[in-house]
CSV table of C-alpha atoms in Angstrom, one decimal:
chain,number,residue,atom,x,y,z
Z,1,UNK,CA,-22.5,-29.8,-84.3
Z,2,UNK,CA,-26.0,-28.5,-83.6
Z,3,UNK,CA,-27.5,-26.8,-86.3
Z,4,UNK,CA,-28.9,-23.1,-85.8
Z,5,UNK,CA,-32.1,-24.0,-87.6
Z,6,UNK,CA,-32.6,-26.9,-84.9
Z,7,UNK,CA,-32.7,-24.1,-82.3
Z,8,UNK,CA,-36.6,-23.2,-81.6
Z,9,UNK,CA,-37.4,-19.8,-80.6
Z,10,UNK,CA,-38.5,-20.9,-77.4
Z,11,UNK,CA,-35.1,-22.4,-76.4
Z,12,UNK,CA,-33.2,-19.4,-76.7
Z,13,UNK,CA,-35.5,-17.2,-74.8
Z,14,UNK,CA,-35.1,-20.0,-72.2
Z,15,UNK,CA,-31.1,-20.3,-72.5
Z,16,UNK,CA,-31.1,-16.2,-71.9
Z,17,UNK,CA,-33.6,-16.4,-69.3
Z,18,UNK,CA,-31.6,-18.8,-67.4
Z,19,UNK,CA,-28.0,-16.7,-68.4
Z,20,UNK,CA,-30.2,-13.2,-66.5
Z,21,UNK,CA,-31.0,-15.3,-64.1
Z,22,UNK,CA,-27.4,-16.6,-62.7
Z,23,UNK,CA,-26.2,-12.8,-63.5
Z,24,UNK,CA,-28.8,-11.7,-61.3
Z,25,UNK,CA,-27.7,-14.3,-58.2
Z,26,UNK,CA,-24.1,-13.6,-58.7
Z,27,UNK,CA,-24.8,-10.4,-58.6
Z,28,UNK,CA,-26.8,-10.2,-55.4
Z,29,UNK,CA,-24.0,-12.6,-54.1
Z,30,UNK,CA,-21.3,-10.1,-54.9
Z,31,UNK,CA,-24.1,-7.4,-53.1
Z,32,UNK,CA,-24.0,-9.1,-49.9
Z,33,UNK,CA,-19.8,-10.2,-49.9
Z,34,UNK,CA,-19.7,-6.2,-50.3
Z,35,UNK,CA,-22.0,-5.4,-47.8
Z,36,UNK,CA,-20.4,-7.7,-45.8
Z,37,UNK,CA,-16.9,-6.6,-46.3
Z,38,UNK,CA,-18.0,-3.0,-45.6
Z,39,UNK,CA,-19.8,-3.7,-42.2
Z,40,UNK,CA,-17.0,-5.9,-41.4
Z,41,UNK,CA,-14.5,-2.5,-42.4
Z,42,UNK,CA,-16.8,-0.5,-40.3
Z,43,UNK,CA,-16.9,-2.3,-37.5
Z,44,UNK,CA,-13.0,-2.6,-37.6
Z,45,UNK,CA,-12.4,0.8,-38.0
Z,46,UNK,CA,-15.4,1.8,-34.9
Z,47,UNK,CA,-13.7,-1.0,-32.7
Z,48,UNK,CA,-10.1,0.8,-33.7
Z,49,UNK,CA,-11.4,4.0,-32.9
Z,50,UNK,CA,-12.9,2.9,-29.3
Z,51,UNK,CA,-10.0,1.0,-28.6
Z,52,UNK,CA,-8.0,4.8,-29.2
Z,53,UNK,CA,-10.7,6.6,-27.0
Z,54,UNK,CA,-10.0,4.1,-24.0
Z,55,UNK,CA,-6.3,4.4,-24.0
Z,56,UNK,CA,-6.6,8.1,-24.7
Z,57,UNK,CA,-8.9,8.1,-21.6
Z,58,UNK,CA,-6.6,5.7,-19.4
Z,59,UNK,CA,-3.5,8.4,-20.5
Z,60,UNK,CA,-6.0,11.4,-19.4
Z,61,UNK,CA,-6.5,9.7,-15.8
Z,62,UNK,CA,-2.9,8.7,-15.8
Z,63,UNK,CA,-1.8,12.4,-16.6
Z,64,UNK,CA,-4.5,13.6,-13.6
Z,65,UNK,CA,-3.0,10.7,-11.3
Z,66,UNK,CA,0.8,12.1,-11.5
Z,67,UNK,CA,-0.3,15.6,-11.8
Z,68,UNK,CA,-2.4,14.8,-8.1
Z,69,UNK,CA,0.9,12.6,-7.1
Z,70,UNK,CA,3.0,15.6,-7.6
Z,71,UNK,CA,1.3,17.7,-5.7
Z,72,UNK,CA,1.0,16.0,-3.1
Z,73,UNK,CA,4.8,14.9,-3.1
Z,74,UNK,CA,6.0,19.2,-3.5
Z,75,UNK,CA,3.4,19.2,0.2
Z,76,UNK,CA,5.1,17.0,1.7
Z,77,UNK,CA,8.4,18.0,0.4
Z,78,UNK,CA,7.5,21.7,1.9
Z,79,UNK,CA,6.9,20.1,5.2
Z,80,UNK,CA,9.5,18.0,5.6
Z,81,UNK,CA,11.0,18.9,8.4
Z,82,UNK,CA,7.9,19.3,9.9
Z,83,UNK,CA,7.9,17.9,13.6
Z,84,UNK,CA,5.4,14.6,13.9
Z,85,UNK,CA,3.5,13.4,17.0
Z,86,UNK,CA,3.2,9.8,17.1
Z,87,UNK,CA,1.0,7.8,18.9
Z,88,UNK,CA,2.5,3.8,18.2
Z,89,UNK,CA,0.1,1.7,20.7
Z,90,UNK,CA,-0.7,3.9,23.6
Z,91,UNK,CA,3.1,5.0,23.4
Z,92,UNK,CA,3.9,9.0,22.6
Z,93,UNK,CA,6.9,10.1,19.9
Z,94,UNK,CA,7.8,13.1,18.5
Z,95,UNK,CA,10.4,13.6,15.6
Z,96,UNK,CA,11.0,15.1,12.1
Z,97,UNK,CA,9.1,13.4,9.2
Z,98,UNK,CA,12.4,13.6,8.0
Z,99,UNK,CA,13.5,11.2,10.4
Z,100,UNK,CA,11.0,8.5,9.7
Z,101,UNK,CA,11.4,9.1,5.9
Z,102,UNK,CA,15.0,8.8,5.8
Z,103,UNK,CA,15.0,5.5,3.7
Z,104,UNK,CA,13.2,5.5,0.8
Z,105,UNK,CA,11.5,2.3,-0.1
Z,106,UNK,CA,10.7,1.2,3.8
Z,107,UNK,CA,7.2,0.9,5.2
Z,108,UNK,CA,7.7,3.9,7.7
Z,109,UNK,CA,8.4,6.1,4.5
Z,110,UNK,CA,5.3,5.3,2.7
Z,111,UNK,CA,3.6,6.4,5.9
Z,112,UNK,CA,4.8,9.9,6.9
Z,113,UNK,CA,5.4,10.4,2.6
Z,114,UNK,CA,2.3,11.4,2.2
Z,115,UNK,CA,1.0,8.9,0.0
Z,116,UNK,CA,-1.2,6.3,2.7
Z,117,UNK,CA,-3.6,8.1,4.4
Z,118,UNK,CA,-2.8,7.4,8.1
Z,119,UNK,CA,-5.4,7.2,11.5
Z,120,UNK,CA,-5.6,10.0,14.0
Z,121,UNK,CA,-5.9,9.5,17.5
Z,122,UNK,CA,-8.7,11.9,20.0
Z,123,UNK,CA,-5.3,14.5,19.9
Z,124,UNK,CA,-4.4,14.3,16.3
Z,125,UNK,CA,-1.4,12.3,16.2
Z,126,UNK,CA,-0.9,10.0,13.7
Z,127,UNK,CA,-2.1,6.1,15.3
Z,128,UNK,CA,-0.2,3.2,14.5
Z,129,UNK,CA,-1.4,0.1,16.2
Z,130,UNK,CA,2.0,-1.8,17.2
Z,131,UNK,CA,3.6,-2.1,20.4
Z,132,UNK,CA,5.4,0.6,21.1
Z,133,UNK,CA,8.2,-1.2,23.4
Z,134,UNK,CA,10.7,-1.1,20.3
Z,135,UNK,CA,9.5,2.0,18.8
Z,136,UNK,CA,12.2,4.0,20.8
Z,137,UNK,CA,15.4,2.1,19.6
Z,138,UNK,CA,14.6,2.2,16.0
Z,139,UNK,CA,13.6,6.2,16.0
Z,140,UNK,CA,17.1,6.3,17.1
Z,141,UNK,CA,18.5,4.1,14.8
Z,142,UNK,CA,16.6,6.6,12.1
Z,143,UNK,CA,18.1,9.3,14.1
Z,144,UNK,CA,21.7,8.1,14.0
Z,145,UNK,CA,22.0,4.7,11.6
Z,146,UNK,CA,25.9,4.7,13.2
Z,147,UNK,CA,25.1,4.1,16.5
Z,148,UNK,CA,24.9,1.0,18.4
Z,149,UNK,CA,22.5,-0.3,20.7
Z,150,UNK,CA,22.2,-2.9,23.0
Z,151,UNK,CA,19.3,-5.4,23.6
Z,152,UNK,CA,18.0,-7.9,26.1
Z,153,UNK,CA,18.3,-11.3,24.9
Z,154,UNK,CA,14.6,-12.2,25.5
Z,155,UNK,CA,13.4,-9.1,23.2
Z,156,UNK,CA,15.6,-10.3,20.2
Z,157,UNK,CA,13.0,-12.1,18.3
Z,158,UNK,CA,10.2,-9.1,19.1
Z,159,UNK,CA,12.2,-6.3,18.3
Z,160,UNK,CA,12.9,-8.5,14.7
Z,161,UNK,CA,9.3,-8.7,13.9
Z,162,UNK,CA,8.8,-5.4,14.6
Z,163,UNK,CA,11.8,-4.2,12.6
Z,164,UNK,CA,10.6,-6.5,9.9
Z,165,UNK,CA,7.1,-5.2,10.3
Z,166,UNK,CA,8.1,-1.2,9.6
Z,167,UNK,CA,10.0,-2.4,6.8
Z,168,UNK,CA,13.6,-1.8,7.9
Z,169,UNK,CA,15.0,-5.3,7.9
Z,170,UNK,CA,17.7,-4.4,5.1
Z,171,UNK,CA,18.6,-1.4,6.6
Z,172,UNK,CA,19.1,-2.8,10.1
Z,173,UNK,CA,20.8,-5.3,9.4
Z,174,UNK,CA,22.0,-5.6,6.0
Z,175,UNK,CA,21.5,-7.4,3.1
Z,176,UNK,CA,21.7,-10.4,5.2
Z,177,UNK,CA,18.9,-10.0,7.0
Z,178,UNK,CA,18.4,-10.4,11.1
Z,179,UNK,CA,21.6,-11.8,12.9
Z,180,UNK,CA,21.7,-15.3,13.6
Z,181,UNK,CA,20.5,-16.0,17.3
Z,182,UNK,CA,22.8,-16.5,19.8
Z,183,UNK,CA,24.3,-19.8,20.4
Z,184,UNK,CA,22.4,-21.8,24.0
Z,185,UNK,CA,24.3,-21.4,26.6
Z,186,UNK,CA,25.8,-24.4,28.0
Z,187,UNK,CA,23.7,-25.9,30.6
Z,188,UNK,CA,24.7,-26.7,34.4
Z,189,UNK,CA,23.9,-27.4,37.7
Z,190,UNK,CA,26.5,-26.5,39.6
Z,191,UNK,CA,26.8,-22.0,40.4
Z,192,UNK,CA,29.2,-20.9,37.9
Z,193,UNK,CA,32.3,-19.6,39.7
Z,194,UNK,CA,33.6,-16.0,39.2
Z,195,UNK,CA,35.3,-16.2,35.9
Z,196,UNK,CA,32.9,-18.3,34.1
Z,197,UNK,CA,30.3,-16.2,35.5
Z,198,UNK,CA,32.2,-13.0,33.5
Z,199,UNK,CA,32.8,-15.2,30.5
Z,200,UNK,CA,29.0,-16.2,30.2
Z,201,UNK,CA,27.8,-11.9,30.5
Z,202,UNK,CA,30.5,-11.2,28.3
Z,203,UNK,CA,29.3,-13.8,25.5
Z,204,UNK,CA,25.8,-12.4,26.2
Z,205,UNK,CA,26.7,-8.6,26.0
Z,206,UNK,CA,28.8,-9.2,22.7
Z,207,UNK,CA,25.9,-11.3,21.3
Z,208,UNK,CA,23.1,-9.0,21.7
Z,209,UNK,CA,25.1,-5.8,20.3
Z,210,UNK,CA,23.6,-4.9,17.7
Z,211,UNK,CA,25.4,-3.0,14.8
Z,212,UNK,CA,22.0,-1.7,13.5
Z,213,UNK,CA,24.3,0.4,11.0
Z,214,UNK,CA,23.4,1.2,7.1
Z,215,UNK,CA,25.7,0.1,4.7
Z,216,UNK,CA,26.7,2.8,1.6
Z,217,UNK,CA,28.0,1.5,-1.0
């Protein structure tokens, strides 16, 4: 073992000089791990706390949005039944917005509801830029969903995209969609005599009936 008489002075003033010295780095190390752990705490709790003032901000816009939607909904629930000029491509209609919000969830709806803000013609009616050949037959359907109407076998496909295009395809026709198109007519070239003549309109007539009628479940 070492003696304590071997031991100079000198050596154990540098022993507990080196002993301050790696209490004096651990302790600065410990300084900056706190330092560090509080920023880091700091920053956690600041990014927590932003993180509650957007959502509390996206809830206070949300709140106004429904407040503005409600509104707006009780309007056009007082004026329901208000009568509606309607200008569809140079053609002029007038119903109930009632009538052309009678099925939730279609195109036409969303229109007269109140919540797309529509064009205006020089006279104030409300402008919708389609053709307006079609318009007629489905404001009656809207009218009367029972009824039954009958339809050129050339306009078939156009009256479908426009049906399509106001969003009334599953109303119209069903969960099914559009109805099939009609078989071709069997080609000839001799004139058709009386009967077949009457076979032919009647296949036609029957085919382009359509039963435009709303199925409740």
């Amino acid at each position: 073992g070492i003696n304590a008489e071997d031991i100079s002075e000198d050596q154990v003033v540098m022993a507990v000089s080196q002993a301050i010295s790696s209490l004096e780095m651990w302790q600065k190390q410990l300084q900056t791990m706190e330092k560090a752990i509080k920023s880091n705490a700091e920053k956690t709790v600041r990014d927590k706390i932003e993180e509650l003032r957007l959502k509390e901000l996206a809830l206070e816009q949300r709140e106004h949005a429904l407040l503005d939607e409600k509104k707006m909904m009780q309007s056009v629930i007082g004026r329901i039944d208000e009568v509606v000029d309607v200008n569809v491509g140079g053609g002029k209609f007038t119903t109930a917005r009632s009538t052309l919000c009678r099925f939730e969830g279609t195109k036409l709806e969303a229109m007269f509801s109140g919540r797309w803000k529509m064009a205006l013609d020089r006279e104030g009616r409300v402008f919708i830029d389609r053709d307006p050949k079609f318009f007629g037959t489905i404001l009656n359907f809207l009218r009367d969903p029972e009824a039954h109407f009958e339809l050129a076998v050339e306009d078939r496909e156009a009256f479908q995209r426009e049906v399509d295009w106001y969003g009334l395809t599953h109303v119209m026709f069903g969960p099914g969609g559009p109805a099939p198109p009609l078989p071709a007519l069997p080609s000839t070239t001799e004139a058709p005599n009386e009967a077949m003549r009457e076979n032919m309109l009647a296949q036609i007539r029957n085919g382009v009936r359509l039963s435009m009628t709303r199925r409740h479940r």
